[in-house]
Short mmCIF file of C-alpha atoms in Angstrom, two decimals:
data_model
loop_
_atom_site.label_atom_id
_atom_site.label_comp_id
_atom_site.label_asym_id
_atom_site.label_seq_id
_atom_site.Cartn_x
_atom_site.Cartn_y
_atom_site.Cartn_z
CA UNK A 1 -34.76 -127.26 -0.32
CA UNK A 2 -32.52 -127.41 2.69
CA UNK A 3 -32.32 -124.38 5.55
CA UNK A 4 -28.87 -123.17 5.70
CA UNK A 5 -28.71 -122.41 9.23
CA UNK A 6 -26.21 -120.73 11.22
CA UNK A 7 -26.47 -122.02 15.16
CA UNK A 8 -24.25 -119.50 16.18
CA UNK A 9 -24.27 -119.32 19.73
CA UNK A 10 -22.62 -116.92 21.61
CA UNK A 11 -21.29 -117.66 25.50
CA UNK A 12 -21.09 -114.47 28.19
CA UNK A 13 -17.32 -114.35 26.91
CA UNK A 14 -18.73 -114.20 23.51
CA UNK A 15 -17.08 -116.50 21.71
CA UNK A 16 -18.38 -117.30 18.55
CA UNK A 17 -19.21 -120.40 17.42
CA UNK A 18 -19.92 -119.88 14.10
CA UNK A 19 -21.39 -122.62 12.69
CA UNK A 20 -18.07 -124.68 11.86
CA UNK A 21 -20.06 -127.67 12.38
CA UNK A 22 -23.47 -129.38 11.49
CA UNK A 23 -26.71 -127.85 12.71
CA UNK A 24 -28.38 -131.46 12.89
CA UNK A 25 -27.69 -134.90 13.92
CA UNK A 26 -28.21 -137.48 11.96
CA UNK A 27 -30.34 -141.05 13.02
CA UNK A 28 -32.81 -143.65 11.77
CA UNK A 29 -36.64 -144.63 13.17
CA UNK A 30 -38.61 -143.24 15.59
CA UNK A 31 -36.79 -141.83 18.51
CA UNK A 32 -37.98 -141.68 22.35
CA UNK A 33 -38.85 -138.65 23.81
CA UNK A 34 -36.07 -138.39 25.89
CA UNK A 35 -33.80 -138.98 22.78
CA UNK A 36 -36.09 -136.50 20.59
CA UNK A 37 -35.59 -133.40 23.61
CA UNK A 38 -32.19 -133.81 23.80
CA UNK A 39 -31.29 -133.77 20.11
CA UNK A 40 -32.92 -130.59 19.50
CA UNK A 41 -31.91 -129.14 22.87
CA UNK A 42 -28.61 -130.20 23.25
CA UNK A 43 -27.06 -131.55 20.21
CA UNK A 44 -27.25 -134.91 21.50
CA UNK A 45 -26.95 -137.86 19.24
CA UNK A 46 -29.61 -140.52 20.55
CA UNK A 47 -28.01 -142.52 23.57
CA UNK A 48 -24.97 -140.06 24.21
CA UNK A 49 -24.08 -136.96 25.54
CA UNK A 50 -24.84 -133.00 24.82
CA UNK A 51 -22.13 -130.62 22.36
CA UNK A 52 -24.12 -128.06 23.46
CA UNK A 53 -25.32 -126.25 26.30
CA UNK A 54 -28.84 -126.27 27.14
CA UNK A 55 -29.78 -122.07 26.77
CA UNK A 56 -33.62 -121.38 27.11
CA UNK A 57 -35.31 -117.81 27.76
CA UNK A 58 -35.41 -116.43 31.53
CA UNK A 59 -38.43 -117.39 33.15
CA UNK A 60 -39.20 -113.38 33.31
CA UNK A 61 -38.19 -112.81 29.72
CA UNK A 62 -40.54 -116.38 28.38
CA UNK A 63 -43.67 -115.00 30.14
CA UNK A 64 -43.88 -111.89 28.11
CA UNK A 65 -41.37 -113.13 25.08
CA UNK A 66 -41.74 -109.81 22.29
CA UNK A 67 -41.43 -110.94 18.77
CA UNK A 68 -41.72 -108.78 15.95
CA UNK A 69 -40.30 -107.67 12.27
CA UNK A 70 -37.39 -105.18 11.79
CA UNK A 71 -38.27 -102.67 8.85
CA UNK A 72 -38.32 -104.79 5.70
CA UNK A 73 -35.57 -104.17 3.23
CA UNK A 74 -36.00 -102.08 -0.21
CA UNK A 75 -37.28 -104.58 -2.71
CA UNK A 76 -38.35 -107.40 -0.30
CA UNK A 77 -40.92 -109.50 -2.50
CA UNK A 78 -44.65 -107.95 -1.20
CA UNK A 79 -46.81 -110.98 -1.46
CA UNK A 80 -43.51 -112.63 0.25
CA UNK A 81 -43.30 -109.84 2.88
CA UNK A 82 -47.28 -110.50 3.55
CA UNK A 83 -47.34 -114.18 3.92
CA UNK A 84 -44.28 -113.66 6.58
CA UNK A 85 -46.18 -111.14 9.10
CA UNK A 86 -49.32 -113.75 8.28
CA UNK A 87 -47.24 -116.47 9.32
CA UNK A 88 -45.96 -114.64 12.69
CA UNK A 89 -49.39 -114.16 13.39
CA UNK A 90 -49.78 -117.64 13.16
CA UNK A 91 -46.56 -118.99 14.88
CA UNK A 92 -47.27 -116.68 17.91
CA UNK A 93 -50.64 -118.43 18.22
CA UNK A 94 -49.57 -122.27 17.53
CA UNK A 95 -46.96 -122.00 20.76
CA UNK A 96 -48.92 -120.23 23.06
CA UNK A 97 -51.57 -122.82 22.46
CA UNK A 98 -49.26 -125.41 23.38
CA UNK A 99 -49.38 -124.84 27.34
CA UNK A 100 -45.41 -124.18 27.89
CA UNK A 101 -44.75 -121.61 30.61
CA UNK A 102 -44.18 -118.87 27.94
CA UNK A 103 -46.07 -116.38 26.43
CA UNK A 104 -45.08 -115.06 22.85
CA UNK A 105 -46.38 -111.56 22.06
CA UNK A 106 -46.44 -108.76 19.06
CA UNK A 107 -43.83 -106.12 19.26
CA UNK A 108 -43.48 -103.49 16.53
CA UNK A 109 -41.04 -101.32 18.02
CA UNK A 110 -37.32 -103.37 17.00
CA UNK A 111 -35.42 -101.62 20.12
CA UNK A 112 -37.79 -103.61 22.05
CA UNK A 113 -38.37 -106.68 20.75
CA UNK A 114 -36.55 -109.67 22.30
CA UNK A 115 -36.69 -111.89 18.80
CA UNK A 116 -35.89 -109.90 15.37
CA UNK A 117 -36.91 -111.21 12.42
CA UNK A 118 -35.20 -109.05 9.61
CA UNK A 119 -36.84 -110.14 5.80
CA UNK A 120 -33.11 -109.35 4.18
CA UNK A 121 -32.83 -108.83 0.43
CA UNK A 122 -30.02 -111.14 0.50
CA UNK A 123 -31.02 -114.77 -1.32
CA UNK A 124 -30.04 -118.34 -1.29
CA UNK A 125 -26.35 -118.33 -1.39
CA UNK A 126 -25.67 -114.68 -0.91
CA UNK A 127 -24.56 -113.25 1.89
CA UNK A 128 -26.74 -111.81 4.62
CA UNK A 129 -26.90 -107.70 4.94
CA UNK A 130 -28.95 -104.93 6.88
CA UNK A 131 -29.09 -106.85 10.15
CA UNK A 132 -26.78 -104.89 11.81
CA UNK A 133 -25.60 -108.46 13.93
CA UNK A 134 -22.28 -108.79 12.98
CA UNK A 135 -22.36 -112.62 13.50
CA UNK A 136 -25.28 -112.58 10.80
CA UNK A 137 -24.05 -110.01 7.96
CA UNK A 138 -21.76 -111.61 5.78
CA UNK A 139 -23.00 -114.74 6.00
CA UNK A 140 -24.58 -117.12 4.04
CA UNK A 141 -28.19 -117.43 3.79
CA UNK A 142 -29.96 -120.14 2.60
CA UNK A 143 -34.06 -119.50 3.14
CA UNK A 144 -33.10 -118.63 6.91
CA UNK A 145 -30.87 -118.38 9.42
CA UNK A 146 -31.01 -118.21 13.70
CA UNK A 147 -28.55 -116.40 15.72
CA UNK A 148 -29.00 -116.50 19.54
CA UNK A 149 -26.76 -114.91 22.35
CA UNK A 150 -27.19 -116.26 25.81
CA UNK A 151 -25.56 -115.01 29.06
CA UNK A 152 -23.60 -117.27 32.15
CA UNK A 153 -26.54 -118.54 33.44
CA UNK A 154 -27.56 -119.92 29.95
CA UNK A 155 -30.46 -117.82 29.67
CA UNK A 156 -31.10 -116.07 25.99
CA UNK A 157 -30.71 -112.80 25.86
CA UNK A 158 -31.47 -111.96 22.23
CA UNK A 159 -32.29 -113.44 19.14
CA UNK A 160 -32.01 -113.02 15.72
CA UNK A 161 -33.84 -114.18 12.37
CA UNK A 162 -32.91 -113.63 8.59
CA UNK A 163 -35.03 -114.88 5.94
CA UNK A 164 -33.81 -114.83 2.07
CA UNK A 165 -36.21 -112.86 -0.40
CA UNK A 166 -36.10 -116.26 -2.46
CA UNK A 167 -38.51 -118.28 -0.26
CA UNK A 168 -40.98 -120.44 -2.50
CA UNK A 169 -44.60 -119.30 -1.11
CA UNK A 170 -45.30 -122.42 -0.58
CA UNK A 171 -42.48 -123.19 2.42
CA UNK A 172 -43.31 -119.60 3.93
CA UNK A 173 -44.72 -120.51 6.81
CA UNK A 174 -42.82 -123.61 7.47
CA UNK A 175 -39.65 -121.95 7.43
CA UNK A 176 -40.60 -119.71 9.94
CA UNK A 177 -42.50 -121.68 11.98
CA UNK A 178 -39.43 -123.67 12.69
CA UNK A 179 -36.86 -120.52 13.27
CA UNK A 180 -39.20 -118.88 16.10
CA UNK A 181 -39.43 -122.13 17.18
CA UNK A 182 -35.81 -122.72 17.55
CA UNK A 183 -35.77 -119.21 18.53
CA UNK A 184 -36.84 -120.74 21.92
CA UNK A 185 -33.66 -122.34 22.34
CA UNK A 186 -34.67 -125.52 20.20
CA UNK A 187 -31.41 -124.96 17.86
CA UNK A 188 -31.20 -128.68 16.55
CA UNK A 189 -32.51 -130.30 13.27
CA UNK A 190 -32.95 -133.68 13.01
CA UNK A 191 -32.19 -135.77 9.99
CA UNK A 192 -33.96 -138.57 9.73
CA UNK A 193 -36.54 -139.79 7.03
CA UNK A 194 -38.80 -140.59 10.17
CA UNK A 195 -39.72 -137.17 10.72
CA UNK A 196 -39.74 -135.37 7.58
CA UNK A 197 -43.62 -135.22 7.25
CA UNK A 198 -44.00 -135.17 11.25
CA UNK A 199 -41.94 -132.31 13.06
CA UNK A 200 -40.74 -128.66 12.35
CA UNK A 201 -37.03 -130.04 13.12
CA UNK A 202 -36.66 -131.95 10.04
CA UNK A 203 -33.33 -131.11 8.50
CA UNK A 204 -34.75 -132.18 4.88
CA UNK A 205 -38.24 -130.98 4.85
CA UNK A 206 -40.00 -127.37 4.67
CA UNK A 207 -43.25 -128.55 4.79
CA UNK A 208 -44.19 -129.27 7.96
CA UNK A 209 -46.99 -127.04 9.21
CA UNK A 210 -47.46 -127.63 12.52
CA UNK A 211 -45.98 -128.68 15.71
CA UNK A 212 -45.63 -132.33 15.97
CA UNK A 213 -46.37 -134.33 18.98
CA UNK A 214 -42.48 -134.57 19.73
CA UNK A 215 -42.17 -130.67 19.01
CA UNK A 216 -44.87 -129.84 21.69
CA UNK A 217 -43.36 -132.55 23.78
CA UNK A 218 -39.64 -130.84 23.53
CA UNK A 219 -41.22 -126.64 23.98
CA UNK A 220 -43.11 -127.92 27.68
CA UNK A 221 -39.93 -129.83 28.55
CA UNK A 222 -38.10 -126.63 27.79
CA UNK A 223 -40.35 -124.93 29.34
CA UNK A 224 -42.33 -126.73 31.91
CA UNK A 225 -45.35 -125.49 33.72
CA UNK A 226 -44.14 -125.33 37.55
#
């Protein structure tokens, strides 16, 4: 099952960029790290330049980033609903373990939180409602979508989450694993058979679990220790 995703990134003139184009670049083998950051970060194919800016959290805003659940839609799927805010749980604890120079932390209260992660009733193929973005509702969804706004000094100042009430158990965590990650700024899959089984950017696989050594390589670059 492939994540529709919609990289829409808004600059301080907010203009939309609404996901005309691919989310992911295509390659083929093993790529170098250098290669690997700047796909994900950047939109860079390997070898050649950035489509996108590089937008990453203020170092204020990453050392106390709040991350929490907006109130879950009428007729959200429970046991759905409780592997989701089981999975947070364990996102939130899978970065901050990696060493980066952020800190992810539980907010409940949604006028506070910096990342929003709204479980919409919408499923695959229908369009998104009840987020109240209007760069997210009408859209799309496929299991779940990103939308992140950043300012003029390419620091994020808000992001969003929507995840379908279709979501096989069994790519729960996966799936969200990979959108707070790219929550982070991260907003690139990769498709390449290489790293289907191996890193939370794989355009073609919901499976991965964890952070591979290329994902915890790409968060510290993003967000190096000083």
């Amino acid at each position: 099952m492939r994540l529709a995703r919609l990289a829409t990134l808004l600059t301080f003139l907010a203009l939309p960029a609404l996901g005309q184009e691919t989310d992911f670049v295509t390659c083929h083998g093993p790529l170098s790290d250098e290669d690997f950051y700047r796909l994900v970060a950047c939109r860079a194919p390997p070898g050649k330049p950035c489509r996108e800016e590089f937008v990453r959290w203020s170092p204020e805003a990453a050392h106390a980033l709040r991350i929490g659940f907006a109130p879950v839609a009428g007729g959200y799927p429970a046991v759905l609903r409780d592997q989701l805010y089981h999975g947070l749980d364990l996102s939130v604890r899978a970065i901050n373990r990696i060493g980066a120079d952020l800190h992810l932390m539980h907010e409940d209260d949604p006028g506070r939180q910096d990342i929003t992660i709204h479980l919409v009733s919408s499923r695959e193929g229908e369009p998104i409602t009840g987020t109240g973005n209007p760069e997210m509702d009408g859209v799309p969804i496929g299991a779940a979508l990103v939308h992140v706004t950043w300012n003029g000094r390419n620091h994020i100042t808000r992001a969003t989450i929507a995840m379908a009430a279709d979501i096989p158990l069994s790519n729960a965590y996966p799936v969200l694993l990979e959108e707070v990650t790219q929550a982070l700024g991260l907003l690139t899959d990769i498709r390449n058979p290489h790293y289907e089984a191996i890193s939370v950017f794989s355009e073609d696989s919901n499976r991965v679990r964890k952070h591979g050594p290329q994902d915890r390589m790409a968060i510290l670059r993003h967000y190096p220790r000083s």
